[in-house]
Every structure is written in structure tokens, then in C-alpha cells.
Coordinates of C-alpha atoms and ligand atoms in Angstrom, one line a residue:
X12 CA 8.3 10.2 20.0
X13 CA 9.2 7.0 17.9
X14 CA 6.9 5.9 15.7
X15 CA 6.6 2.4 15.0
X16 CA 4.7 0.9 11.5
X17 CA 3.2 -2.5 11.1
X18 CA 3.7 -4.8 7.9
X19 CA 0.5 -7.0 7.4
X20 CA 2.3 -10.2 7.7
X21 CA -0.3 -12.8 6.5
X22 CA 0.7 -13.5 3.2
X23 CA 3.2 -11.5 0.6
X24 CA 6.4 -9.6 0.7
X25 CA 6.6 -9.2 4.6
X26 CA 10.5 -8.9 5.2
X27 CA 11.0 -7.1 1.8
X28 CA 8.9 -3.9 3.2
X29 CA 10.8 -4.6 6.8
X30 CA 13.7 -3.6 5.7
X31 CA 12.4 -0.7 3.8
X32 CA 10.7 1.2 6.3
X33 CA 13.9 0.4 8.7
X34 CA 16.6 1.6 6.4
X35 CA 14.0 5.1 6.2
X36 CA 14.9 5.5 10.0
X37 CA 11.6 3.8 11.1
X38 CA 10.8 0.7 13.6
X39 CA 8.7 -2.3 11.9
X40 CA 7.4 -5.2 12.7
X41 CA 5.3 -8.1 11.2
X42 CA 1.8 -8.0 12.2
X43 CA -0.3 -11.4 12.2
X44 CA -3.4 -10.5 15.0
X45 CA -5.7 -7.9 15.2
X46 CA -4.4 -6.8 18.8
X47 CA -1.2 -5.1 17.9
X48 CA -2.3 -2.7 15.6
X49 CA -2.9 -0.5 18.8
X50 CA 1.0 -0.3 19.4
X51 CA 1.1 1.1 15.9
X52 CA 1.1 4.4 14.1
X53 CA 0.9 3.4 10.4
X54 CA 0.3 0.2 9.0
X55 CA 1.6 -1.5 5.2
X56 CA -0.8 -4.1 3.2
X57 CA 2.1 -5.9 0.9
X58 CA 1.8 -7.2 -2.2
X59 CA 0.7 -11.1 -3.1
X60 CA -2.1 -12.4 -4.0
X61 CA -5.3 -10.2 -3.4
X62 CA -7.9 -13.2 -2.9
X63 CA -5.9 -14.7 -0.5
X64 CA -4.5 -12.1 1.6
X65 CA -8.8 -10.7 1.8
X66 CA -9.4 -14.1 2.7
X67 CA -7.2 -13.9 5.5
X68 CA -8.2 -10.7 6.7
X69 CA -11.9 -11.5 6.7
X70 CA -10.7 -14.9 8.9
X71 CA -8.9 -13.3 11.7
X72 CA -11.3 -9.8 11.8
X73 CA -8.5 -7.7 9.7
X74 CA -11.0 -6.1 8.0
X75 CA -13.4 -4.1 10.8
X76 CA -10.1 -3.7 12.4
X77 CA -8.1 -1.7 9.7
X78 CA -11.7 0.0 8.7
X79 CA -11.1 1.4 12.7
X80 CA -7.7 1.7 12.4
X81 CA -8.3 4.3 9.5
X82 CA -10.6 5.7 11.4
X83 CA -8.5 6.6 14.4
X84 CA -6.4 8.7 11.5
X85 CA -3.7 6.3 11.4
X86 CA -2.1 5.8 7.9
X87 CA -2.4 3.0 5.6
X88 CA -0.2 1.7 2.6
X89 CA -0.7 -0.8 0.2
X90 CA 1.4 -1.9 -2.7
X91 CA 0.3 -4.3 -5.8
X92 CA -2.7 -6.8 -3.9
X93 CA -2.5 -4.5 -1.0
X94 CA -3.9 -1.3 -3.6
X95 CA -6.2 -3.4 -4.4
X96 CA -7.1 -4.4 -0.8
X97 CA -8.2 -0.6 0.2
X98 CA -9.4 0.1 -3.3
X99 CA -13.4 1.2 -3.0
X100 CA -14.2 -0.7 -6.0
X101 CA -12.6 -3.3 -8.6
X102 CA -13.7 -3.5 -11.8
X103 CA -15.6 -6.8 -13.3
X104 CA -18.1 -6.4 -9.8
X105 CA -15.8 -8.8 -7.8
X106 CA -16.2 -7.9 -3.8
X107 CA -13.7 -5.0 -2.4
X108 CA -11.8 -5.7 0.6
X109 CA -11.4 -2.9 3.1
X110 CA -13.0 -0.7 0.8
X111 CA -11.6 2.6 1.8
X112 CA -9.6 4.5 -0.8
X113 CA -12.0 6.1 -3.5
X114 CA -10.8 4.4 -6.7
X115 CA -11.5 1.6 -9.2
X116 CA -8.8 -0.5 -9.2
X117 CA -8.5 -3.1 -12.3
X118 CA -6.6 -6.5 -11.5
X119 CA -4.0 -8.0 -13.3
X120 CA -3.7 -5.1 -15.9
X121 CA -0.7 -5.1 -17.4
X122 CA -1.0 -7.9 -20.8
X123 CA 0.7 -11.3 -20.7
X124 CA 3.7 -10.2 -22.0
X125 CA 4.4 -7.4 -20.2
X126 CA 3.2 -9.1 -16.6
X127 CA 6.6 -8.2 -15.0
X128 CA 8.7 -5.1 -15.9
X129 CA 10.6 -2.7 -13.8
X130 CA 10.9 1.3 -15.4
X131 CA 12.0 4.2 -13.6
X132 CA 9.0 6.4 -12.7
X133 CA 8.2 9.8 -11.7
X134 CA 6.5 10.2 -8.3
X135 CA 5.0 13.9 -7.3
X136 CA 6.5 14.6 -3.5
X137 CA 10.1 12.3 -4.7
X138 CA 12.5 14.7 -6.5
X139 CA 14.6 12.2 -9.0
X140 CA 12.4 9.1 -10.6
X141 CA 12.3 5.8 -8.6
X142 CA 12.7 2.6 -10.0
X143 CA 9.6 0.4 -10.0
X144 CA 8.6 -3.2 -10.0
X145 CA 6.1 -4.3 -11.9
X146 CA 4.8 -8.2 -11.1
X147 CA 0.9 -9.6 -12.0
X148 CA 0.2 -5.5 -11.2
X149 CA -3.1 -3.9 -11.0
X150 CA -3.6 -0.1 -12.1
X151 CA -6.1 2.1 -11.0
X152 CA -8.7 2.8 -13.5
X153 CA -10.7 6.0 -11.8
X154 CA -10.1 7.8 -8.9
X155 CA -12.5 10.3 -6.4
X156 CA -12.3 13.8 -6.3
X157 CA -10.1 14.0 -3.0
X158 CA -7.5 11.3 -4.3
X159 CA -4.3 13.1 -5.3
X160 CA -2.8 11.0 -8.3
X161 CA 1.2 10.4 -7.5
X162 CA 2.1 8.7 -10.3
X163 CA 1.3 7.9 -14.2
X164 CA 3.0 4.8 -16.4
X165 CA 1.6 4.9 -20.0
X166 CA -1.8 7.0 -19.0
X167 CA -2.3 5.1 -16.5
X168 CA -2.6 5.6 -12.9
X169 CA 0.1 3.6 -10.6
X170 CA 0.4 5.6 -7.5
X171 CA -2.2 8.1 -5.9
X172 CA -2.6 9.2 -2.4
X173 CA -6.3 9.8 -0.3
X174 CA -5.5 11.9 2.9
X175 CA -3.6 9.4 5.3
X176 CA -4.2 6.6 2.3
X177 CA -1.1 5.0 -0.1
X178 CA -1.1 3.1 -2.8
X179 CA 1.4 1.9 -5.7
X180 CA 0.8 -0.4 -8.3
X181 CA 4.3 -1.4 -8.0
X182 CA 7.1 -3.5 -5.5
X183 CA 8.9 -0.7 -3.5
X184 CA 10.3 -2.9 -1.6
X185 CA 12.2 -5.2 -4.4
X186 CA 15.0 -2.5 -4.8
X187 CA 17.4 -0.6 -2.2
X188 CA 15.4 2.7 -3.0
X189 CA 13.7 3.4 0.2
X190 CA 12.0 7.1 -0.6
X191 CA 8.2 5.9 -1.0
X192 CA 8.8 4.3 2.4
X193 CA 9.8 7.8 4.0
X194 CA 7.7 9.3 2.3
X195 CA 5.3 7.0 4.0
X196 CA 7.1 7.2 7.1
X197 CA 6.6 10.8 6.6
X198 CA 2.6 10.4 6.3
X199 CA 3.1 8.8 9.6
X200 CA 4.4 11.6 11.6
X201 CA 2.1 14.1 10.5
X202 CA -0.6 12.1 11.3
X203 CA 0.5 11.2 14.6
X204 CA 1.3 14.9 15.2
X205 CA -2.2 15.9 13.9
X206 CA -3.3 13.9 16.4
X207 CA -1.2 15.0 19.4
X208 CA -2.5 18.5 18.7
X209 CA -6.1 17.4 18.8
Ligands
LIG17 N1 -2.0 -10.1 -9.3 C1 -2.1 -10.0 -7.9 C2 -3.6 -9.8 -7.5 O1 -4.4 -9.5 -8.3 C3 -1.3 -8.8 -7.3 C4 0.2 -9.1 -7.7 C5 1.2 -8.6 -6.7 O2 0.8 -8.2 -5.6 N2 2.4 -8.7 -7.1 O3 -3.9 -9.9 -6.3

């Protein structure tokens, strides 16, 4: 069966992880209303700006929708604002968003100077290091017991894994390397098939 995985489109980099998930062999599409996240099997929160995109979400009932959505076992992945959109908690007591992934996630981490960077990092799962994008990126500052940490910059944690949850610090989808998106992709199918079974 194909599967087919939805890009929040309702603010961020929308085309960007389009083309991703298409060039790791999987269908996409832009998702603006709550009603076609049935048609879909996996969904990605991109990155922009966090306030705004949980805005949104609370506007046009993103946020009961994609707590059911996990529910139903599908897989969820969020890069830069979208970590911080599943994150449990952020630190400095500002309101989460969905609220789903056990970690404290701290906004805007990286200094001034060093607000955007790319570096080649090592991802458990991805054989040879992928290069990241760093822009205005958060970092998560503690993580749960059943979170599986993915990925370290400097001590600090920029990619970890909960079950059927993702989430990166960094872009992905700025650069031509695709593997985080099968890996996702990946996620995807088992899930689907874990369901099938059940
Ligand atoms: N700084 C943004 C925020 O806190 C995230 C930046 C990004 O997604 N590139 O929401």
C-alpha cells in the first residue's frame, strides 16, 4: 500500500519538506484543514515561527486534531518551530502547543552570533553524518525516560525520537540530503503496518 504524508502547510517551509519526502520515494501533500489528515499516514510540522504557526493551529482545531491523530498511531515530525510544537514543555513557563513528545524544549538557543550555522552531524539510525541547518533553532533541554536521543551538537540535544514521535532542531529540508525524511518515511510504514496487524 502507498503511504501518503502530510506537510502542515500553515506557515513555514512547506515546499522545502515536499520535495524531501518525494525524492525518499513518498507521496506529500500540503495540508491547510483539519479534514485531510484522515487520508494520511504520517504527518510533518515545519519549521517557522512557533507562535505563529500554534496560533494557527489553535484557529482552525489543529491542535485536538493532531493530539487524535497521534493517537490513532500515526507518526508525527517536527523540525525547528515544529519541535517545539510537540515539545511537552518549554522552558521560561510559556504555553506548549500540542504537547505530546516528553521533553523541555528551550527556544531560540543558539547565541546571537551563532543564530544560523550549518555542521555536519551524526544521527543514530543514518550511517554517514548529515549536514544540518541551523536558523533562530531551539535545542532540547531534557528529555523523558522513553525518548531515544538521535542526535548531540555541543552537549546538546538536536534530534531525539518518542515512539512514532520526530524531532530536529535543524532544516532537513534546506539541503538535497533526504535520509531523515526516509527515515521518517520509514517510521511511517512501520506504523501503518503495526496497525494493519492489529
Ligand atoms: N525561532 C523559531 C521559534 O522559536 C524557530 C526557528 C525556525 O523554525 N527556523 O519558533
Amino acid at each position: 500500500m502507498a503511504h501518503k504524508i502530510g506537510v502542515l502547510a500553515l506557515q513555514g517551509a512547506v515546499a522545502e519538506h515536499i520535495r524531501s519526502l518525494q525524492s525518499a520515494g513518498v507521496e506529500a501533500v500540503a495540508v491547510k484543514r483539519t479534514e485531510e489528515l484522515d487520508e494520511l499516514d504520517g504527518i510533518v510540522i515545519p519549521g517557522g515561527e512557533s507562535t505563529t504557526i500554534g496560533k494557527l493551529m489553535r484557529k482552525y482545531g489543529f491542535i485536538e486534531a493532531l493530539r487524535e491523530f497521534n493517537a490513532q498511531g500515526k507518526p508525527l515530525f517536527g523540525t525547528c518551530a515544529g519541535l517545539i510544537v510537540l515539545a511537552k514543555e518549554l522552558q521560561g513557563g510559556e504555553e506548549a502547543h500540542l504537547g505530546l513528545m516528553d521533553m523541555t524544549v528551550v527556544r531560540n538557543a543558539f547565541g546571537r552570533q551563532r543564530e544560523s550555522f550549518e555542521t555536519e552531524l551524526n544521527i543514530k539510525g543514518i550511517d554517514e553524518p548529515v549536514r544540518a541547518v541551523f536558523i533562530r533553532a531551539p535545542l532540547i533541554g531534557q528529555v523523558g525516560a522513553d525518548v531515544d536521543v538521535l542526535s548531540v551538537y555541543n552537549d546538546e540535544i538536536v534530534a531525539a525520537r518518542q515512539g512514532t514521535l520526530l524531532a530536529a532542531s535543524f532544516h532537513p529540508e534546506l539541503t538535497d540530503d533526504y535520509r531523515l525524511h526516509a527515515y521518517f518515511a520509514d517510521m511511517v510504514r512501520e506504523a501503518s503496518a503495526a496497525k494493519t496487524k492489529a
